Coordinates of C-alpha atoms and ligand atoms in Angstrom, one line a residue:
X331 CA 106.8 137.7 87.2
X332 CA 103.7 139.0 85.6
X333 CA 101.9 136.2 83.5
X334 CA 100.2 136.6 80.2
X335 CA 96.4 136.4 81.4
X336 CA 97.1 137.8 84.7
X337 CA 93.4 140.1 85.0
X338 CA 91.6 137.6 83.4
X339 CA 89.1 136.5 85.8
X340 CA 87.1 133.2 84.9
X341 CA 83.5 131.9 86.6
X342 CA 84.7 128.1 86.0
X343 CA 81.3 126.0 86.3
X344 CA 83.2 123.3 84.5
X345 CA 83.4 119.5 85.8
X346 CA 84.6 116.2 85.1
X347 CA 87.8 116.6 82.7
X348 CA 86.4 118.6 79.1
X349 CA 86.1 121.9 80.8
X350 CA 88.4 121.4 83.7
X351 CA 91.4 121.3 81.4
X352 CA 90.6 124.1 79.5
X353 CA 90.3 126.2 82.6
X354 CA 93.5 124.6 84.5
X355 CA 95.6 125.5 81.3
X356 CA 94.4 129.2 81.6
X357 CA 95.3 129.1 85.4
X358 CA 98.7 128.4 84.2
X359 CA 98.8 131.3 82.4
X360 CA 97.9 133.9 84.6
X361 CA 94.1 133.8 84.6
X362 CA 92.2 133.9 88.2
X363 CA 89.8 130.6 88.3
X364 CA 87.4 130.6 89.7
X365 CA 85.6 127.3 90.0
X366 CA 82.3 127.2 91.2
X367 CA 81.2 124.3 93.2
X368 CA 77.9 122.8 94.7
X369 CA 78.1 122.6 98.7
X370 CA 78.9 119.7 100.0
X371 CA 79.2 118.0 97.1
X372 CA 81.8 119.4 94.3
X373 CA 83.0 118.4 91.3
X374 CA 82.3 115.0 91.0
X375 CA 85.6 113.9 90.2
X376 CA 86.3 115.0 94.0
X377 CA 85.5 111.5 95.3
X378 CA 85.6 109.5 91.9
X379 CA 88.7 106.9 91.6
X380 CA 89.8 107.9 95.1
X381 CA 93.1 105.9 96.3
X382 CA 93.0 107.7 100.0
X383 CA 90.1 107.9 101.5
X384 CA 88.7 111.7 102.2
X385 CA 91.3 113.1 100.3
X386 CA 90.9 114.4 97.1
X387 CA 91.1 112.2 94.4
X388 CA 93.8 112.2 91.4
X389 CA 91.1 112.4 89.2
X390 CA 89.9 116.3 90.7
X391 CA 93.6 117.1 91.7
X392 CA 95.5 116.5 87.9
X393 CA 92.4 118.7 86.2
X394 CA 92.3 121.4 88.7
X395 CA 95.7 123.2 89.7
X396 CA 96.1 126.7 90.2
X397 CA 92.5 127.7 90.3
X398 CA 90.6 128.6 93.7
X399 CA 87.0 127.0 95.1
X400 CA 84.1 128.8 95.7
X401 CA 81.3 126.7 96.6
X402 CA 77.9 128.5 95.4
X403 CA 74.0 127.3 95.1
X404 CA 73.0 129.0 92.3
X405 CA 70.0 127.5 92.6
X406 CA 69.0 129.7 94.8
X407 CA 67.4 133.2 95.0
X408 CA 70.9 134.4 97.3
X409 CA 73.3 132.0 94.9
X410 CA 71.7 133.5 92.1
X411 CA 72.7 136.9 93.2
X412 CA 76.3 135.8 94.3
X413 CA 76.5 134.5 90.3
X414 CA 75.3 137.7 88.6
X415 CA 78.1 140.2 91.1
X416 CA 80.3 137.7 89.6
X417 CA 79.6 137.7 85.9
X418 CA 79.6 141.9 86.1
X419 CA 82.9 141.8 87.3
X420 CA 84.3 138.8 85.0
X421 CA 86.0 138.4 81.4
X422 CA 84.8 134.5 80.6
X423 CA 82.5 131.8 82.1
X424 CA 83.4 128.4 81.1
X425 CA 80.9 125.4 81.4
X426 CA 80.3 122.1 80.4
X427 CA 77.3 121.0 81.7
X428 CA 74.4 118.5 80.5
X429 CA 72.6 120.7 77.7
X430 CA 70.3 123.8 78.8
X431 CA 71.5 123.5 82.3
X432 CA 72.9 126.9 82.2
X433 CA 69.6 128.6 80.9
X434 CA 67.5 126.3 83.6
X435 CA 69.8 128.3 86.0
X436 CA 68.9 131.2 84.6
X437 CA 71.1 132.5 82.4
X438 CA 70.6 132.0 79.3
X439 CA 72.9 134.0 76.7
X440 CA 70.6 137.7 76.3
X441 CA 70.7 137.6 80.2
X442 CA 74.3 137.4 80.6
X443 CA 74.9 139.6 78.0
X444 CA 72.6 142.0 79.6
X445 CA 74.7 141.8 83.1
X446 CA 77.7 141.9 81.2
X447 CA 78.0 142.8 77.3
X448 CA 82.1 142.1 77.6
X449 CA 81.4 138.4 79.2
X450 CA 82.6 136.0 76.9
X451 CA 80.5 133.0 77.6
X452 CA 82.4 129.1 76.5
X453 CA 80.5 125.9 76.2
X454 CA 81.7 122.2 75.8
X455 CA 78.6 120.0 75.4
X456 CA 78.6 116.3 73.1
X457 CA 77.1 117.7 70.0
X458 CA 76.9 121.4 68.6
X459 CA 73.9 123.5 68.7
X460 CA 71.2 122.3 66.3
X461 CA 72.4 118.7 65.9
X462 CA 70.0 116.4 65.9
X463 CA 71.6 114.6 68.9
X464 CA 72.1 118.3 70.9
X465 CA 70.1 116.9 73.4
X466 CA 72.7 114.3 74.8
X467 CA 74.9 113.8 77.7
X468 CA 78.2 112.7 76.5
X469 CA 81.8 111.1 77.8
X470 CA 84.5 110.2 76.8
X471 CA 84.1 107.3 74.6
X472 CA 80.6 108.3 73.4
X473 CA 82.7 111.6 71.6
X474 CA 85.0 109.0 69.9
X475 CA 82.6 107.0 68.5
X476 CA 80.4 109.6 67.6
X477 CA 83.1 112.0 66.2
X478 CA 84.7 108.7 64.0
X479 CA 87.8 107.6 65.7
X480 CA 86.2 104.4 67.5
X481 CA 85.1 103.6 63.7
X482 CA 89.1 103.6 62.4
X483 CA 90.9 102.4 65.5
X484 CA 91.9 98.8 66.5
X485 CA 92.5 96.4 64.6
X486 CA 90.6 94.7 61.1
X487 CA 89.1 91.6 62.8
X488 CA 88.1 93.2 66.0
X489 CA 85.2 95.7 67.4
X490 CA 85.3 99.6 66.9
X491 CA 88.3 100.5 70.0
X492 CA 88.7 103.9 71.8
X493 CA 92.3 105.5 72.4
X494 CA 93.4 105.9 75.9
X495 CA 94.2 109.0 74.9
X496 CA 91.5 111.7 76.1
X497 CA 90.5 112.6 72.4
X498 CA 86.5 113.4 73.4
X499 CA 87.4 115.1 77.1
X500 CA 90.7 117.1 77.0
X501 CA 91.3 117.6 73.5
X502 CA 88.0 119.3 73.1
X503 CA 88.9 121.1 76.0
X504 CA 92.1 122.3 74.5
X505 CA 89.8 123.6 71.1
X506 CA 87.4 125.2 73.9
X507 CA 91.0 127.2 74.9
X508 CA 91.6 128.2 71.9
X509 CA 88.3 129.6 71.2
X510 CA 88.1 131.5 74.6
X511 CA 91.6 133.0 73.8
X512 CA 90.2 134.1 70.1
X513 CA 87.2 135.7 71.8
X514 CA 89.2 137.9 74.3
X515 CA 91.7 139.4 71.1
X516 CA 88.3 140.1 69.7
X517 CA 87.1 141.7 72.7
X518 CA 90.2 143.6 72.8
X519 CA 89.2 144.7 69.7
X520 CA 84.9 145.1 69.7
X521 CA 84.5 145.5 73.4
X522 CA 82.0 143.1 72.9
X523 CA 81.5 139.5 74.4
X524 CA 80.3 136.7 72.4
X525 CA 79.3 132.7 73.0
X526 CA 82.1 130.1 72.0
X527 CA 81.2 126.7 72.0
X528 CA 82.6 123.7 70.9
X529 CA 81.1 120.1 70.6
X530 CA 83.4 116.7 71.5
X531 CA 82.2 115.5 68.0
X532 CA 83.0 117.9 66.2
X533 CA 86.6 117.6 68.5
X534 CA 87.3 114.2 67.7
X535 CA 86.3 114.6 63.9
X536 CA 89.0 117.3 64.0
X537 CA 91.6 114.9 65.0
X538 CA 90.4 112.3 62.8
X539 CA 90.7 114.7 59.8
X540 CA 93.3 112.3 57.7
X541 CA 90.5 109.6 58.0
X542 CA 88.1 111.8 56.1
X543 CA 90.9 112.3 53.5
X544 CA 90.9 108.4 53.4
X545 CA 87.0 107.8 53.0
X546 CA 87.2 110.0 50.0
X547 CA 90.6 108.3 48.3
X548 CA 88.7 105.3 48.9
X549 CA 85.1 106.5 47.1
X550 CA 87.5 107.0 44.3
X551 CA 89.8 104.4 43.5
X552 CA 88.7 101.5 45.7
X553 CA 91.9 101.4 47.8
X554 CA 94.2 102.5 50.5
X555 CA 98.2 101.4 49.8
X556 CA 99.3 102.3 53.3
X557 CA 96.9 100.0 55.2
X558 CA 97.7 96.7 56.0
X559 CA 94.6 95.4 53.5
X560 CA 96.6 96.6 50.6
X561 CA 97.5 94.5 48.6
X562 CA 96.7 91.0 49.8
X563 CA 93.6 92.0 51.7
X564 CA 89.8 93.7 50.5
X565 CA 88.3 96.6 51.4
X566 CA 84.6 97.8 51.8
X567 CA 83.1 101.0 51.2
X568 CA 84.0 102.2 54.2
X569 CA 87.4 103.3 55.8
X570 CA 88.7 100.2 58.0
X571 CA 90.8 99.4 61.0
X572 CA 94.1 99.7 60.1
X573 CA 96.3 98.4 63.0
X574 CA 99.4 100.1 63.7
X575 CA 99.7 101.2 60.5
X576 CA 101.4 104.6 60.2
X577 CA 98.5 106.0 58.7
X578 CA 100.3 108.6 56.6
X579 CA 102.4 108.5 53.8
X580 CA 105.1 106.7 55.7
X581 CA 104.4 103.0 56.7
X582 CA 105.2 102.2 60.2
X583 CA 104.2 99.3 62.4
X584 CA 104.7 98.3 66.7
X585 CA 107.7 95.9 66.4
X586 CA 108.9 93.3 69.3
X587 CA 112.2 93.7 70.5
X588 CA 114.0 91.5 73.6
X589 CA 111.9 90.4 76.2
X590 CA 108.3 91.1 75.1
X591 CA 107.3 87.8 75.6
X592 CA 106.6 89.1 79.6
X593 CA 107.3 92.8 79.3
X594 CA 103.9 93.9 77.7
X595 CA 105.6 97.6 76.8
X596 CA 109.1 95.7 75.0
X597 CA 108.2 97.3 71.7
X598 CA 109.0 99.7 69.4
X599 CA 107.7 102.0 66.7
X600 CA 109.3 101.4 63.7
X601 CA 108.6 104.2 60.7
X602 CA 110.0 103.3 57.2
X603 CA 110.3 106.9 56.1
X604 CA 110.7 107.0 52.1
X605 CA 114.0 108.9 51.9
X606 CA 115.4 107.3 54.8
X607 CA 115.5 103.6 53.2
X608 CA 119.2 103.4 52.3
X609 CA 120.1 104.2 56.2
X610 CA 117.3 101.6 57.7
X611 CA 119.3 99.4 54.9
X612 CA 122.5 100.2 56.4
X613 CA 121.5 99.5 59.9
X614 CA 119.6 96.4 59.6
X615 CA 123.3 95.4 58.0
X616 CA 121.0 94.8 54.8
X617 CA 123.2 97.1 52.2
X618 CA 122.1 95.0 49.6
X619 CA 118.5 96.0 49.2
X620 CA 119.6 99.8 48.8
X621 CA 119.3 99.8 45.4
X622 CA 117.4 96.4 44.4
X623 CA 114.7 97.3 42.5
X624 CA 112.4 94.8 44.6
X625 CA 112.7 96.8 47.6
X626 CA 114.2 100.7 46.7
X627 CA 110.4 102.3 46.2
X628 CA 108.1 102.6 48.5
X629 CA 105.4 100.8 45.6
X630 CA 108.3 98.2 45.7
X631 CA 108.4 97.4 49.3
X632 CA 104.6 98.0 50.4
X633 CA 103.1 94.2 48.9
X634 CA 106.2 92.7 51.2
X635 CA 105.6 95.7 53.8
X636 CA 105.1 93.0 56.8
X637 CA 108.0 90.0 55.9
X638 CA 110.7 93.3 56.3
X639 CA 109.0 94.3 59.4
X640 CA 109.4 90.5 60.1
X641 CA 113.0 91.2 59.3
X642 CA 113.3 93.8 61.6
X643 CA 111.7 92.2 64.7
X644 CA 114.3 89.6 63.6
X645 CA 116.9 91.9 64.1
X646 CA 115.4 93.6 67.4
X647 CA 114.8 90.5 69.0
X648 CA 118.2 90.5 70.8
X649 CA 117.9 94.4 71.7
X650 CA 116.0 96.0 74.3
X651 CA 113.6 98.7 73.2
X652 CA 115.9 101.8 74.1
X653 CA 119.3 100.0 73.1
X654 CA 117.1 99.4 69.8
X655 CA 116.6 103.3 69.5
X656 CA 120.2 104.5 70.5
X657 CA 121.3 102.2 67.3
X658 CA 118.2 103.4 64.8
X659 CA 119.0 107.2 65.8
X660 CA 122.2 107.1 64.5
X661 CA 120.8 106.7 61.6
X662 CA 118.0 108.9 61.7
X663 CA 115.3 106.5 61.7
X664 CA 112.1 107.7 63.0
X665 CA 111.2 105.7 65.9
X666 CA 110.5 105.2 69.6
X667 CA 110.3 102.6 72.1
X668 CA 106.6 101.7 73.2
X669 CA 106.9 103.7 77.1
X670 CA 104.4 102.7 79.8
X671 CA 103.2 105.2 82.5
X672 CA 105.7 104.1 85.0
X673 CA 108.4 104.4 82.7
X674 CA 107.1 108.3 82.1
X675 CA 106.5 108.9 85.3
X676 CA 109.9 108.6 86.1
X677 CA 111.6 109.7 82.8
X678 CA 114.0 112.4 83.7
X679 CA 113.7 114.6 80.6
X680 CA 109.9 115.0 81.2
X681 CA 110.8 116.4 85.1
X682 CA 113.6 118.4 83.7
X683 CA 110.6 120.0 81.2
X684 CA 108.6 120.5 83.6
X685 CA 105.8 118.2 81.5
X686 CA 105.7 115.8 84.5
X687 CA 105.5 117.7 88.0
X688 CA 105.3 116.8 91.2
X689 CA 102.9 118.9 93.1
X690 CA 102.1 119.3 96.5
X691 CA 98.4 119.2 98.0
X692 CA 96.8 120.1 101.9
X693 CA 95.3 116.7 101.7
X694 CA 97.1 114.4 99.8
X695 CA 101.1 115.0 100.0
X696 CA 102.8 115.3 96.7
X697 CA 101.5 114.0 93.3
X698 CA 102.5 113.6 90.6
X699 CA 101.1 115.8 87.4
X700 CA 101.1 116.5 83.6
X701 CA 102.1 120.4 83.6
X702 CA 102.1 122.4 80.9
X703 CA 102.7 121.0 77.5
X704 CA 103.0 124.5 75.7
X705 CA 106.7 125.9 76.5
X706 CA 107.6 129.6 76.3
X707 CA 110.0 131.6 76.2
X708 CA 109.0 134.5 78.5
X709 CA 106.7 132.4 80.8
X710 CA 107.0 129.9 83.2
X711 CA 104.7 127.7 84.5
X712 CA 104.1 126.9 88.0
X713 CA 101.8 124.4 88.9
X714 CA 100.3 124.6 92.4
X715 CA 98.3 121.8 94.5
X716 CA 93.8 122.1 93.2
X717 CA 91.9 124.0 95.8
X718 CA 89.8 122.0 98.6
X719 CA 86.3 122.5 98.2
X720 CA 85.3 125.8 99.0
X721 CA 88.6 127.4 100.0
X722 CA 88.1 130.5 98.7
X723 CA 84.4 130.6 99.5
X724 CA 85.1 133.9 102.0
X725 CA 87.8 135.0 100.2
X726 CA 85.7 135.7 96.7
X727 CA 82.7 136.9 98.6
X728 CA 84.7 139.3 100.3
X729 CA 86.1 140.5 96.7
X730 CA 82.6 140.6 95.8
X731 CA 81.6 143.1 98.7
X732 CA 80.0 140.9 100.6
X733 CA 80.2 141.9 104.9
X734 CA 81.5 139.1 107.2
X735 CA 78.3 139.0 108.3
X736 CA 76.2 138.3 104.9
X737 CA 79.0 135.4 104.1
X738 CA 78.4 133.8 108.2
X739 CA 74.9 134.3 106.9
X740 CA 74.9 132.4 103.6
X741 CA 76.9 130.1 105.0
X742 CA 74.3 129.3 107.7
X743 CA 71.8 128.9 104.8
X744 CA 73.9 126.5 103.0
X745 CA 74.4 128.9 100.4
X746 CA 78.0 128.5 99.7
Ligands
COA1759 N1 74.5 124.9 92.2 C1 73.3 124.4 91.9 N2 73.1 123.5 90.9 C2 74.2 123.2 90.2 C3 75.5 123.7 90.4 C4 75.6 124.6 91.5 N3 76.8 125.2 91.8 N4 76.3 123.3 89.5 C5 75.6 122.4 88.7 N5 74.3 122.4 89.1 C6 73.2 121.7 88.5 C7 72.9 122.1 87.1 O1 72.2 123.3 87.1 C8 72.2 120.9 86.6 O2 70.9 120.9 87.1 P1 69.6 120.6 86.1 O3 69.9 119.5 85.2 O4 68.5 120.4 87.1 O5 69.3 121.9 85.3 C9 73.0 119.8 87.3 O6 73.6 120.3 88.4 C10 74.2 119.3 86.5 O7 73.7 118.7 85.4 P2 74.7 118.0 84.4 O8 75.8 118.8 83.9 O9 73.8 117.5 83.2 O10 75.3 116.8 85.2 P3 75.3 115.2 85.0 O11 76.1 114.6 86.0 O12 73.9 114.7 84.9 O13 76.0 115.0 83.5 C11 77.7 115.2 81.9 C12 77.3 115.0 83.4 C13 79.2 115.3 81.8 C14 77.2 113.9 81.1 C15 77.0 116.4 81.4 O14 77.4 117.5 82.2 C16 77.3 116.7 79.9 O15 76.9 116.1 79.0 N6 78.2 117.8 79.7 C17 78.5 118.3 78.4 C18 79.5 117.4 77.7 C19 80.7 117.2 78.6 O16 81.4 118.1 78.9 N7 81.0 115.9 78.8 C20 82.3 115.5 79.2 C21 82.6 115.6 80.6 S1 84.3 115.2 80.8

């Protein structure tokens, strides 16, 4: 079946996880990635976190599906050339290295635009062009803090927390996608190429958008009536940790339910939606506070906000966490039990999906992976083992015109 990006050909000089997703998620849908690797070496993430030894690691494998390897010193006169053959035949080169590595290289912007005027060229580095901190290195956790989730995550009387959740890395990575895919429709349209970059900050802060919202409610009146420091508690000037709180308009807090004394995952989230107060009523066999006026507005309920969560626990405490949620859904409660990564891993609505996959690899057997979280219609997504280093080294030489003798060559010379 022919797949939406299939003729798309992609240089991928991304490492680590920012770039790497962005490029595995355009493997998936049709694009030919290819990712360009230092001999011998490789994408760090190769050997990082390993759990067999000289296998790839998970780390490499989960990031890199579908694409193919060519190992390539473009440091070098002979690597150089190899690099400019394949940005004259390409549509996109994606990186995300340390900042002005690509122009140290080589190729800066006029020059790739001078091999190829179509090549669209897509950059994940910490902070955007012209920031006064453009000249960092940046992970992970850095981005958060930076781009003001570590700031309003955790909790009031503890430090500034980061999210497990790869806000800074594949998030900006998934922004970088969209931009690439944005360029090409304009390509379609201009013939022209043009440089897409995004910064993790700038990433984060997008995600952290309602927290903005809430900085400025609070210049203003002083005040924020969802979060747990309302009403009993103070506020500063500045938007605090607000717990579990739901964050929006609905209140919503982690609730215990049977056995979390040694289960650390027996919890649920509980959401007290506005309209849906007479059916939590009815299912916490509370009928009675349906239409008191201490409890039936949300302004009513939110100064005794944590005694009814108190109530609920109550009420949870002889439930597990999923017979908790097969009683709440009944009544259209929004909630969900608290799942831990064994529990996904093994959840059989996420295989049936195709969100969790298990993959198969030359080196390692079969892993498990996170496959494609966009579903379509017309397209389905196969996800096949990450390439070894430098499996396709001949292979995309050969494309490239190169004889079997000038690839035995370079390989002699350690180019590739
Ligand atoms: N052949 C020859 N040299 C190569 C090469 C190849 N195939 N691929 C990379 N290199 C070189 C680069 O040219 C660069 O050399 P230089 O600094 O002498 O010019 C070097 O390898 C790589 O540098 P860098 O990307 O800065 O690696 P690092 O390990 O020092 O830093 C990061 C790693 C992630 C901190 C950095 O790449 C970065 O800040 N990236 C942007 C933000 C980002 O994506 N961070 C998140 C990663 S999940």
């Amino acid at each position: 079946m022919s797949k939406p990006l299939d003729g798309i050909k992609i240089i991928d000089f991304t490492h680590v996880q920012a770039g790497p997703a962005c490029t595995q998620l355009l493997a998936w849908y049709g694009a030919d990635v290819i990712k360009v690797e230092r001999p011998g070496a490789g994408d760090v993430t190769r050997s990082q976190l390993r759990d067999i030894p000289e296998a790839d690691a998970l780390y490499f494998t989960m990031l890199n599906s579908n694409k193919r390897s060519l190992t390539l010193d473009t440091k070098t006169a002979e690597g150089k050339e190899v690099l400019e053959r394949l940005i004259r035949e390409s549509d996109v080169l994606v990186e995300n290295f340390g900042p002005g590595a690509l122009d140290r290289m080589g190729f800066t912007w006029p020059r790739i635009n001078e091999l190829n005027p179509g090549l669209i060229v897509a950059s994940v580095k910490g902070f955007s062009d012209g920031h006064h901190y453009e000249d960092l290195k940046v992970y992970e956790n850095v981005a958060q803090c930076a781009g003001g989730a570590a700031s309003t995550t955790g909790f009031w009387d503890g430090p500034p927390t980061v999210s497990a959740a790869a806000l800074g890395d594949s998030n900006t990575g998934m922004h970088l996608a969209i931009g690439i895919l944005t360029a090409l429709m304009h390509r379609t349209k201009t013939g022209k190429g043009q440089k897409v970059a995004v910064s993790m900050q700038d990433s984060v802060l997008n995600l952290c958008r309602v927290k903005l919202r809430d900085q400025q409610r609070l210049d203003r009146v002083g005040y924020l009536e969802e979060y747990p420091q309302y009403p009993h508690g103070t506020f500063s000037d500045v938007v605090p940790r607000g717990g579990n709180a739901g964050g929006g308009g609905q209140p919503g807090w982690v609730l215990k339910c049977k056995g979390w004394e040694t289960d650390p995952n027996a919890y649920i989230y509980f959401t007290i939606q506005g309209h849906a107060w007479a059916p939590i009523c009815k299912a916490l066999g509370r009928p009675e506070w349906i239409d008191d006026p201490a409890y039936n507005t949300a302004q009513a309920r939110q100064d005794k906000i944590f005694d009814i969560f108190a109530f609920i626990e109550e009420w949870l405490s002889n439930k597990t966490k999923f017979e908790a949620v097969d009683i709440l859904r009944k009544f259209d409660i929004p909630c969900a039990p608290v799942l831990s990564m064994k529990e996904i891993a093994n959840d059989p609505s996420l295989r049936a999906s195709g969100t969790v996959v298990e993959v198969d690899h030359k080196q390692r057997g079969k892993y498990l992976t996170v496959g494609s979280p966009i579903k379509f219609s017309n397209l389905s997504v196969e996800v096949t083992g990450s390439p070894l280093l430098g499996e396709h080294t001949d292979e995309v030489l050969g494309g490239l015109g190169y004889s079997k003798d000038q690839i035995a060559a370079m390989h002699e010379a350690r180019v590739v």
